[in-house]
mmCIF file of C-alpha atoms in Angstrom:
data_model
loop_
_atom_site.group_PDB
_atom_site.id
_atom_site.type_symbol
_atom_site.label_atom_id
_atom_site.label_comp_id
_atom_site.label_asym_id
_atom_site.label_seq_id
_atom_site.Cartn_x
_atom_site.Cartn_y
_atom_site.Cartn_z
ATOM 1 C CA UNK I 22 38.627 -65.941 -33.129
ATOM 2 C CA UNK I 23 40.248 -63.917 -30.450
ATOM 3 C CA UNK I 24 41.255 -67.321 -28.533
ATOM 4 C CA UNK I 25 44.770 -66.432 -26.810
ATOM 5 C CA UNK I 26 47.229 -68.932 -28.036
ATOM 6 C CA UNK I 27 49.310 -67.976 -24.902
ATOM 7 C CA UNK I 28 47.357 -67.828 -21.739
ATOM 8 C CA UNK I 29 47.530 -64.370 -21.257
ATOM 9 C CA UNK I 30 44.226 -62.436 -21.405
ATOM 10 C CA UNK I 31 43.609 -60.848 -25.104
ATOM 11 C CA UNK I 32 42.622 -57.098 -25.093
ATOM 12 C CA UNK I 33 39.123 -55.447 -24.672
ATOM 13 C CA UNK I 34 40.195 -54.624 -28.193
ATOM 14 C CA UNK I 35 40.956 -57.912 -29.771
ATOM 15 C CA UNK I 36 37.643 -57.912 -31.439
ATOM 16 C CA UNK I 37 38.814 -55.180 -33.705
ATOM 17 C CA UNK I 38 42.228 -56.538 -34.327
ATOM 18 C CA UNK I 39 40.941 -59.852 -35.682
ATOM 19 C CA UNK I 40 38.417 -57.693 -37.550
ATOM 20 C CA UNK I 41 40.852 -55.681 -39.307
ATOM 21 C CA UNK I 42 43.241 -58.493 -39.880
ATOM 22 C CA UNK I 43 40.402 -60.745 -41.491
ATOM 23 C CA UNK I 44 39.702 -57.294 -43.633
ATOM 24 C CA UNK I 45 42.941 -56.621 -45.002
ATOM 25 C CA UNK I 46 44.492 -59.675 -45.351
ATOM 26 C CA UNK I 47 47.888 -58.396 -46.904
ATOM 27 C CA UNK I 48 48.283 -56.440 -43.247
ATOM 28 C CA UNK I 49 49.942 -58.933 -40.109
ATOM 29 C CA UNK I 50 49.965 -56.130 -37.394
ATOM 30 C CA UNK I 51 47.620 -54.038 -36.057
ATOM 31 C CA UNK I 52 49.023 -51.551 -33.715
ATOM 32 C CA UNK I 53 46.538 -49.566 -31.161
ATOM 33 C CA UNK I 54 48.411 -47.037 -29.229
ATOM 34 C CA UNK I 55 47.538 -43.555 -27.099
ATOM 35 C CA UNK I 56 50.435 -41.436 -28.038
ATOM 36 C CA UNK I 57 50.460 -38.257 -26.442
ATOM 37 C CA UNK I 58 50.140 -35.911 -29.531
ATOM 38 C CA UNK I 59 48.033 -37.939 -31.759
ATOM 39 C CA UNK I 60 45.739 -38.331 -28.460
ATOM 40 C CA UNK I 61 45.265 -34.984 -28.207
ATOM 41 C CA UNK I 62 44.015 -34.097 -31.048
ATOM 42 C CA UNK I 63 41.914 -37.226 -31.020
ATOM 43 C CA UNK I 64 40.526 -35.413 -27.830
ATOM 44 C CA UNK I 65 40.036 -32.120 -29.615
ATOM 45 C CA UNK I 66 38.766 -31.644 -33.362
ATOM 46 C CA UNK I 67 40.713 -34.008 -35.557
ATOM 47 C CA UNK I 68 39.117 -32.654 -38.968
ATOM 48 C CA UNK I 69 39.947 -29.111 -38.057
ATOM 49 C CA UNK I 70 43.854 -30.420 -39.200
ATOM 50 C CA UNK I 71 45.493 -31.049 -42.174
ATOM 51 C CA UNK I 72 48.087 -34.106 -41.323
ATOM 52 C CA UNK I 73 49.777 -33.779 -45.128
ATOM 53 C CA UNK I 74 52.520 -31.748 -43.143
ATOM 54 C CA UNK I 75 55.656 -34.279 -44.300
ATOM 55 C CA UNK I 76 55.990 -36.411 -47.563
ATOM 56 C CA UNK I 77 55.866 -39.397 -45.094
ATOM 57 C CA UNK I 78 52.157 -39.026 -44.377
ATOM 58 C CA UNK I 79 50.463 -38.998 -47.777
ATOM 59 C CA UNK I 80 53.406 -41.550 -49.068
ATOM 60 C CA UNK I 81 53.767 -44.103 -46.120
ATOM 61 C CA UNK I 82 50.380 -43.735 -43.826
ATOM 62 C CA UNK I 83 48.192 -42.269 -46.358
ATOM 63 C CA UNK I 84 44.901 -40.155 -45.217
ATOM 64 C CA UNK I 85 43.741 -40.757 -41.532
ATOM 65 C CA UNK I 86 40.423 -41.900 -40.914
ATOM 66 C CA UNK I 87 38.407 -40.530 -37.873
ATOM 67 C CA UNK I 88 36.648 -42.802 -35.630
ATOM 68 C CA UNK I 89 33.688 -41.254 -33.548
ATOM 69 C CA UNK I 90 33.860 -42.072 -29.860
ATOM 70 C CA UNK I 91 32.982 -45.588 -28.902
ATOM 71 C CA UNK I 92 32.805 -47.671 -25.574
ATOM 72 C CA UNK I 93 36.180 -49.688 -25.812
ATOM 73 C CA UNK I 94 35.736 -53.614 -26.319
ATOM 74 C CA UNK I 95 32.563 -52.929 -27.756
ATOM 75 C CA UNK I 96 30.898 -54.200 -30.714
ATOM 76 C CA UNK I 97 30.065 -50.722 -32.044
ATOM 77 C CA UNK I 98 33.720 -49.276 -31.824
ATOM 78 C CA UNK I 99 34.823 -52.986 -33.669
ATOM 79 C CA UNK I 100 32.619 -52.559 -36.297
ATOM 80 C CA UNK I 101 33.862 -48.602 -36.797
ATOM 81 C CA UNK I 102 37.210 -49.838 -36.750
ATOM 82 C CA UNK I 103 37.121 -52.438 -39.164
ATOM 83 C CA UNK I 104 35.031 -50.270 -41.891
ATOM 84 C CA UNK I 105 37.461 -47.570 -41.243
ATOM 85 C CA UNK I 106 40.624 -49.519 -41.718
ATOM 86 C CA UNK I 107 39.479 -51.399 -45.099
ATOM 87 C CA UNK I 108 40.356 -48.056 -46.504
ATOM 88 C CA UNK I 109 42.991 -46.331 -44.498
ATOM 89 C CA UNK I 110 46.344 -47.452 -42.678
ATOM 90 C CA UNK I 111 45.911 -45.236 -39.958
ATOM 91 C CA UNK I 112 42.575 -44.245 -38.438
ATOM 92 C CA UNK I 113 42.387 -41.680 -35.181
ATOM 93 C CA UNK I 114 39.874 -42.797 -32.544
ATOM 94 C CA UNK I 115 37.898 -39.795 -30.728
ATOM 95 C CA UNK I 116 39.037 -40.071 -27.347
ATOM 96 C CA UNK I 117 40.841 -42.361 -27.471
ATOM 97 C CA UNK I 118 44.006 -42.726 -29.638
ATOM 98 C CA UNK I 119 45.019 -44.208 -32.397
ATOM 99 C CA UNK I 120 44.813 -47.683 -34.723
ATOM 100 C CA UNK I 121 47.620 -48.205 -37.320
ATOM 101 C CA UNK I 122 48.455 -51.046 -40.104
ATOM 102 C CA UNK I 123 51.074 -52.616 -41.343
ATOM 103 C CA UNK I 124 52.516 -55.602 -43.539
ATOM 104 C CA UNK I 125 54.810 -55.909 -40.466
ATOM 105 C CA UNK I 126 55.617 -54.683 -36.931
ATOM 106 C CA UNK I 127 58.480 -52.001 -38.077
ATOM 107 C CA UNK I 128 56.139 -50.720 -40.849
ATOM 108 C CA UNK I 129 53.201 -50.405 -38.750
ATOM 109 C CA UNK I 130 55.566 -48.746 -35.609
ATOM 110 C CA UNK I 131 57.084 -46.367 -38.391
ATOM 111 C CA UNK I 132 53.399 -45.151 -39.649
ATOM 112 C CA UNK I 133 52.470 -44.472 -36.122
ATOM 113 C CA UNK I 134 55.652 -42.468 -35.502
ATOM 114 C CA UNK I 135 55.242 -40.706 -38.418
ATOM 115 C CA UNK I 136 51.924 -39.652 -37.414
ATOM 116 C CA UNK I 137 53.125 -38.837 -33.949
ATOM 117 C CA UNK I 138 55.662 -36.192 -35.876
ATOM 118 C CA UNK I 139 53.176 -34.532 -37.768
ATOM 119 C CA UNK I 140 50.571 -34.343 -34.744
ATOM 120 C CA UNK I 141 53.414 -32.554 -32.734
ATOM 121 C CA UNK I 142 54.010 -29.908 -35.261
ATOM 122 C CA UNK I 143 50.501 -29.155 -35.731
ATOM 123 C CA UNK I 144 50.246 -28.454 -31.619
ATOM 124 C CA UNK I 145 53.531 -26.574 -31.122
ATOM 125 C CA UNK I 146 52.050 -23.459 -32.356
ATOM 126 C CA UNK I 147 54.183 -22.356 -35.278
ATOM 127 C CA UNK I 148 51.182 -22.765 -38.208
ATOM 128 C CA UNK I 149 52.537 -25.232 -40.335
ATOM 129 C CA UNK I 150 51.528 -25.235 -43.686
ATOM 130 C CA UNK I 151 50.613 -28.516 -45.641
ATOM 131 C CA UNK I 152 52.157 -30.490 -48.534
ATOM 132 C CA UNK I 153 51.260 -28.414 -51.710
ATOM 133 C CA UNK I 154 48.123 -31.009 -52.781
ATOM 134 C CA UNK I 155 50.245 -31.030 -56.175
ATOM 135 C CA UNK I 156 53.047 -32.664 -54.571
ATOM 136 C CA UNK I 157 50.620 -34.899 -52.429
ATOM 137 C CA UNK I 158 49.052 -36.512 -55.860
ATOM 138 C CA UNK I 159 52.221 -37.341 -56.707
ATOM 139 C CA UNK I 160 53.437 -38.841 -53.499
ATOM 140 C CA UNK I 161 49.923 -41.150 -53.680
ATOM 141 C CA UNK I 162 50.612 -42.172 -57.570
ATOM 142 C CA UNK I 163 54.545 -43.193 -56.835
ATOM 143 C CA UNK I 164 53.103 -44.487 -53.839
ATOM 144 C CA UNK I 165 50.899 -46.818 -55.703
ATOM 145 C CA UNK I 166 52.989 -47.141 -58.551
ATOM 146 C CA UNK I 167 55.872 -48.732 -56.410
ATOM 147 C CA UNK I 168 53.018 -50.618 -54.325
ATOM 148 C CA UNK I 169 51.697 -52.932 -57.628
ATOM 149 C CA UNK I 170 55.510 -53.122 -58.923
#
């Protein structure tokens, strides 16, 4: 419910957090961070990129979801957040930044970094070309095959 169990006061964004955590149960962390490459191309045109730049995206965070802009701590951006994140680990929030899951801290931390890697070669000019979508099938099936193992 949001109620801190600590005394400090809970995020403007807390409302999404429990959200997502009542949503995907099997997930214990949500992770909402501003990193500075991710950000930007939040700021810019995130579905002008292709993110499947290293096997770690389509194996580890899977494909992003994008968020359109909404007021932070507001219902409307909770409710885009949760839908988002019943069907993606990692969803990038116009304007904003970004929302990752995980089973645990590390795993969550790790899908964000990840991200953060792949966002930074996409801006540093060289024209990186994506994962062969071949090679990203496969990564999802072993992926999903290890996941119900």
């Amino acid at each position: 419910d949001s109620t801190s169990l600590n005394g400090i006061q809970p995020s403007v964004e807390s409302h999404f957090h429990a959200g997502v955590l009542r949503a995907r149960p099997e997930m214990r962390v949500v992770f909402h961070c501003q990193s500075p490459m991710a950000t930007t191309i939040a700021c810019g045109k995130p579905d002008d990129y292709d993110f499947m730049l290293i096997p770690e995206i389509p194996y580890y965070v899977g494909p992003p979801a994008i968020v359109c802009y909404g007021n932070p701590g507001s219902p409307e951006l909770a409710a885009k957040v949760i839908r988002a994140l019943r069907h993606h680990n990692l969803e990038i929030l116009r304007n904003h930044g970004q929302v990752v899951v995980g089973r645990t801290f590390d795993e969550a931390f790790q899908r964000a970094g990840f991200f953060e890697l792949a966002c930074t070669m996409l801006l540093a000019g060289h024209h990186p070309g994506p994962i062969p979508k071949a090679g990203i099938a496969a990564l999802y099936a072993r992926r999903a095959r290890e996941a119900s193992a």
